[in-house]
Every structure is written in C-alpha cells, then in structure tokens.
Coordinates of C-alpha atoms in Angstrom, one line a residue:
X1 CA 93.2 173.0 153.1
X2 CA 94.4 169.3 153.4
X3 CA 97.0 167.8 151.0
X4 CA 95.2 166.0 148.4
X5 CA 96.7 163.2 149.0
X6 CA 95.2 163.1 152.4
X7 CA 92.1 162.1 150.8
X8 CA 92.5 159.7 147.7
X9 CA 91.2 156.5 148.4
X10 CA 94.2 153.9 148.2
X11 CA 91.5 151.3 146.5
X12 CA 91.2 153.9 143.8
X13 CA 95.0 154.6 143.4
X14 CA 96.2 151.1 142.9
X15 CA 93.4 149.8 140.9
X16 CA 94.0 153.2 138.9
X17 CA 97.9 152.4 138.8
X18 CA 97.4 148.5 137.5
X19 CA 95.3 149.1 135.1
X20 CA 96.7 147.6 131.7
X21 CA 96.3 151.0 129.8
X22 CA 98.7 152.2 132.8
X23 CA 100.6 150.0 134.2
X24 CA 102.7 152.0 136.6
X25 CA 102.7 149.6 139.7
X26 CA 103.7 146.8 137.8
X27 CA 106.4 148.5 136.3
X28 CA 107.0 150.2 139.3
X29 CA 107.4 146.9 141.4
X30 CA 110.3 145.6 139.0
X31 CA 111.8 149.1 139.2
X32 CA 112.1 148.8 142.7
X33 CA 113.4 145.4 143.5
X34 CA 117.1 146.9 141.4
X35 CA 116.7 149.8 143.4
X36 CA 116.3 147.9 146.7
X37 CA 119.3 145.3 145.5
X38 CA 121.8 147.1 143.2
X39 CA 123.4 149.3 146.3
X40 CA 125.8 147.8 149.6
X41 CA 123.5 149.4 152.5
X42 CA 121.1 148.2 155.4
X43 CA 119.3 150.9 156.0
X44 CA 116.5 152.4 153.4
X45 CA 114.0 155.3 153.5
X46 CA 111.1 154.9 151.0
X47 CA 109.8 158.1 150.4
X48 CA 105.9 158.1 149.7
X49 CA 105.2 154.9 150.0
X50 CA 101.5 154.4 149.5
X51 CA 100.3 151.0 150.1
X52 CA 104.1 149.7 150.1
X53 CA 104.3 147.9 146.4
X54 CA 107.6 146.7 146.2
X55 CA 108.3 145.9 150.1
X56 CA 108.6 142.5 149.2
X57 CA 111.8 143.2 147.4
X58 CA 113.2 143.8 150.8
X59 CA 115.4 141.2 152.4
X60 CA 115.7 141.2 156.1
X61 CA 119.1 138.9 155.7
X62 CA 120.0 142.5 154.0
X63 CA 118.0 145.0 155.6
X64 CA 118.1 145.6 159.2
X65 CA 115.7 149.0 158.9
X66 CA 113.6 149.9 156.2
X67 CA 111.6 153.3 156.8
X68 CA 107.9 154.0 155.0
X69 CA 107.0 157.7 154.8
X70 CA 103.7 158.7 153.9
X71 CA 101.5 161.9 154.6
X72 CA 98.5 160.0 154.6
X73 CA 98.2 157.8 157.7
X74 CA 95.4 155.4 156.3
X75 CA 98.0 154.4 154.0
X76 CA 100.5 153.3 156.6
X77 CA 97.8 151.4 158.3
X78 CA 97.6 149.5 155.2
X79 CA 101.2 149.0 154.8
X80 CA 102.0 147.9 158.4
X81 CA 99.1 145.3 157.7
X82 CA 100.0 143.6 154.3
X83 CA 103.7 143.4 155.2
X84 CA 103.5 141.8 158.7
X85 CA 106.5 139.6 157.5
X86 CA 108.8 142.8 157.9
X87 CA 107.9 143.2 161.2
X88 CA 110.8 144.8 163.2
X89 CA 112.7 145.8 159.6
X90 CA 110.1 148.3 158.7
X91 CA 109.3 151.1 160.6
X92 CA 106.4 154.0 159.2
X93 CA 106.4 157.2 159.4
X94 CA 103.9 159.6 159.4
X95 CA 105.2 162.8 157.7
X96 CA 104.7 166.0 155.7
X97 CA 108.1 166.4 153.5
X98 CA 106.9 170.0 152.0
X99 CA 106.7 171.0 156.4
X100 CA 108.3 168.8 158.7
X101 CA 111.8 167.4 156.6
X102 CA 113.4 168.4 159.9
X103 CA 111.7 164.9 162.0
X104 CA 113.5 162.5 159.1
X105 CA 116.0 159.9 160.9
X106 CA 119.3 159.2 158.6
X107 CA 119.3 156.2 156.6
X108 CA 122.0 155.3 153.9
X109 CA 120.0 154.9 150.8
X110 CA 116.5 156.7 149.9
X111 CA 114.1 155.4 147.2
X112 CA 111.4 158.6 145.9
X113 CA 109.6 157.1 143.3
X114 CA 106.5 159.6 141.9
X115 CA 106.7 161.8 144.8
X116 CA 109.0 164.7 143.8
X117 CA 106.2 165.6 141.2
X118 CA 103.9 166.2 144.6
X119 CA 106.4 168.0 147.1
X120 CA 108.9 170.1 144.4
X121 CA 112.7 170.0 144.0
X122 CA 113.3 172.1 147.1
X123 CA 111.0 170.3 149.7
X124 CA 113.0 167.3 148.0
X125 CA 116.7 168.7 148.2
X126 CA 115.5 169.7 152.2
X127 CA 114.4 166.1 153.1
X128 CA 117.4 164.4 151.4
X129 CA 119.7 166.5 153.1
X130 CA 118.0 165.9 156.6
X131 CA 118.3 161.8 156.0
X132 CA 121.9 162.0 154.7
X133 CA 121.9 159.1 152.5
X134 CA 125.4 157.7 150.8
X135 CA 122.6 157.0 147.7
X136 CA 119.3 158.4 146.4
X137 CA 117.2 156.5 144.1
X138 CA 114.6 158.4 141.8
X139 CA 111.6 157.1 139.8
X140 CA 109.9 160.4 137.4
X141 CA 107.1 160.0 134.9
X142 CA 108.0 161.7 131.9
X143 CA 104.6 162.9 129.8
X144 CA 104.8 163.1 126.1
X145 CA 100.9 164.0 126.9
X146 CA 101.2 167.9 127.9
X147 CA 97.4 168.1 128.5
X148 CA 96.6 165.4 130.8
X149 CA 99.6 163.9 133.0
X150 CA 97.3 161.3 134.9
X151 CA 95.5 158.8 132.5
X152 CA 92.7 158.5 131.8
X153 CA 90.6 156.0 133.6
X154 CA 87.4 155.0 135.7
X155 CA 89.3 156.3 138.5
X156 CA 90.4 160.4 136.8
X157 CA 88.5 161.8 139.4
X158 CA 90.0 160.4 142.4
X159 CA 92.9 162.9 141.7
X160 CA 91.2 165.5 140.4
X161 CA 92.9 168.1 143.3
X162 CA 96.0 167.2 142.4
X163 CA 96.5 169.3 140.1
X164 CA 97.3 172.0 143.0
X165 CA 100.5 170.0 144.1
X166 CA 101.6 168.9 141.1
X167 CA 105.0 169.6 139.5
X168 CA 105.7 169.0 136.1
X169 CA 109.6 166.7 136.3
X170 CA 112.7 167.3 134.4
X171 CA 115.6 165.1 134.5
X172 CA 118.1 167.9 133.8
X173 CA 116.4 170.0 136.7
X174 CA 116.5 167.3 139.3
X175 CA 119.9 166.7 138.5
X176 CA 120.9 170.5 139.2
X177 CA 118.9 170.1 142.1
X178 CA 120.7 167.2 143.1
X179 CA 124.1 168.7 142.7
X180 CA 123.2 171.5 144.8
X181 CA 123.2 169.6 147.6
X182 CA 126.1 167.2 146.9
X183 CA 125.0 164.3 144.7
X184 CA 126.0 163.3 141.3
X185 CA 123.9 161.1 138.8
X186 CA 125.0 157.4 139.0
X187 CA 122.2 155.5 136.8
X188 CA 120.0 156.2 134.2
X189 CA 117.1 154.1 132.8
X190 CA 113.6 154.5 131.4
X191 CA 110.5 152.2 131.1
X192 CA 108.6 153.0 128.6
X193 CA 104.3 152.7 129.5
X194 CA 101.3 151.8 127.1
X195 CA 100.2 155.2 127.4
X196 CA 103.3 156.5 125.8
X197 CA 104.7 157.8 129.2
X198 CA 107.3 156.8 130.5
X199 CA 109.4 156.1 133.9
X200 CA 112.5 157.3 134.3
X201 CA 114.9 155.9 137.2
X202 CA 117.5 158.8 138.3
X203 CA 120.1 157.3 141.0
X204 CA 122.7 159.5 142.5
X205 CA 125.8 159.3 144.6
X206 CA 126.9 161.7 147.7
X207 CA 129.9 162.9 146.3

C-alpha cells in the first residue's frame, strides 16, 4: 500500500498547517531560518520537505547546495517551482528514508523537522548515518493531547491514514537514538502552539 503521504494533497497540508488554531508553518518558518544560520556549513539536507517553507532562509552567498528530500514527488514539483531563485543551490530528491537511506549524498548539516514522527528512530539513525552530517537539526511536536495528535480542522481528514506511520516522539528517546550513532545534543528550545502543543527544536553534534 502507498505511504500516506503519497497522497495528501499539499493544498490541504499547508492551509491545515497555517491555520491560526495551528500555527505550525509559521512557527515552523522562524524555526528554521536559526536552524539554517546558527551553524558554519554550505551544504544542507532538508529532510521532508513538503512544499519547501522556510527555503527562503537559505542564502546562496552561504550555501552552495541545499538538498530537498521528499517521498512524494508532486511535492518537489511544487518546491522546484516556488523557489526558482535557488536555482543551482537546491537540488530535490525523490526518496523513501524508511527503504532507500542507502541513495542519500553527504551533506554537513541536516534539518528533519516533523518527519521522524513518520519514518521512526531507526529509519532516522540509518539516513543520518548515510549523509554523515558534522550537525543534525531536529524539530518534534510534543502533544499534551494524547487522543488526537493532529488538530482539529476543516482539513482532519486529509490525514486520516496517517495514523499507520505515525510515531509518537520523545526527546529523551531521540536523544539515545542519536547517541547511538555518534551525536550529542547541542540545543534545546521549545515553541509553544495555540493548541497547547508544542515544537520542540533538538540540535546535535557528531562527536
């Protein structure tokens, strides 16, 4: 059967994630402008990268490659369209982290932000471990909600088969996850959400 993902709308998904009861791409896109400037590198790997918020935190003065993996190829359409202006910095890439880790170049910093809920700490430890980055950069959504982890709105049943990929987050686990494979935790910071969720940046260091 095909990955969920493969099949939500991207229409749906970002008017879902800007909603002001949510709020998640707005916070998302400040999130991601420190995560794209706080660290000495020029080459970056977004992992799950939708319709590409935040790309236009990207500096090609300091970026010479930026990578955009995605399962879902519409998606990359979309991305290779709306940021025309990174044209020869961004490259996207068409992959399946939970099957084909093994086709990921290297690049020295990766950025996972809601995605290791969707592919599980081991397809995650894999794929880092394939790119070899000098420094990971992890957004979570923490959900004080234990019965319904995607809010409610117009657009619920857009993702109502997630539920079969989904992997409830725990910062202490991702961490011991991390450390398996050689990283320690760097940051820490949280962002707290209308719907009393929260986001919860993770950054961590090859060691």
């Amino acid at each position: 059967m095909n990955n969920p993902w493969k099949e939500i709308d991207l229409a749906d998904y970002e008017n879902h994630m800007k909603l002001d009861n949510v709020m998640q791409l707005q916070t998302m896109n400040s999130m991601m402008k420190k995560q794209f400037g706080d660290y000495p590198v020029s080459t970056a790997m977004v992992l799950g990268i939708a319709g590409g918020n935040g790309l236009e935190h990207v500096s090609p003065d300091k970026y010479e490659t930026v990578f955009g993996v995605d399962i879902n190829e519409d998606y990359l359409r979309v991305v290779s369209e709306r940021y025309k202006d990174l044209a020869g910095v961004l490259k996207c890439l068409c992959i399946d982290l939970t099957k084909d880790a093994d086709k990921l170049p290297h690049a020295e910093l990766v950025i996972a932000n809601l995605l290791i809920e969707y592919i599980g700490y081991e397809a995650f430890e894999k794929a880092v471990a394939k790119i070899g980055p000098k420094y990971v950069s992890c957004v979570i959504q923490i959900n004080t909600d234990e019965k319904q982890w995607v809010s409610d709105s117009p657009y619920l049943h857009a993702f109502d088969r997630l539920d079969e990929v989904h992997h409830q987050m725990e910062e202490n686990a991702l961490t011991d996850a991390m450390k398996e494979i050689g990283y320690s935790l760097v940051l820490h910071a949280c962002e707290t959400l209308p719907n009393g969720k929260a986001l919860v940046r993770l950054d961590y260091q090859k060691v």
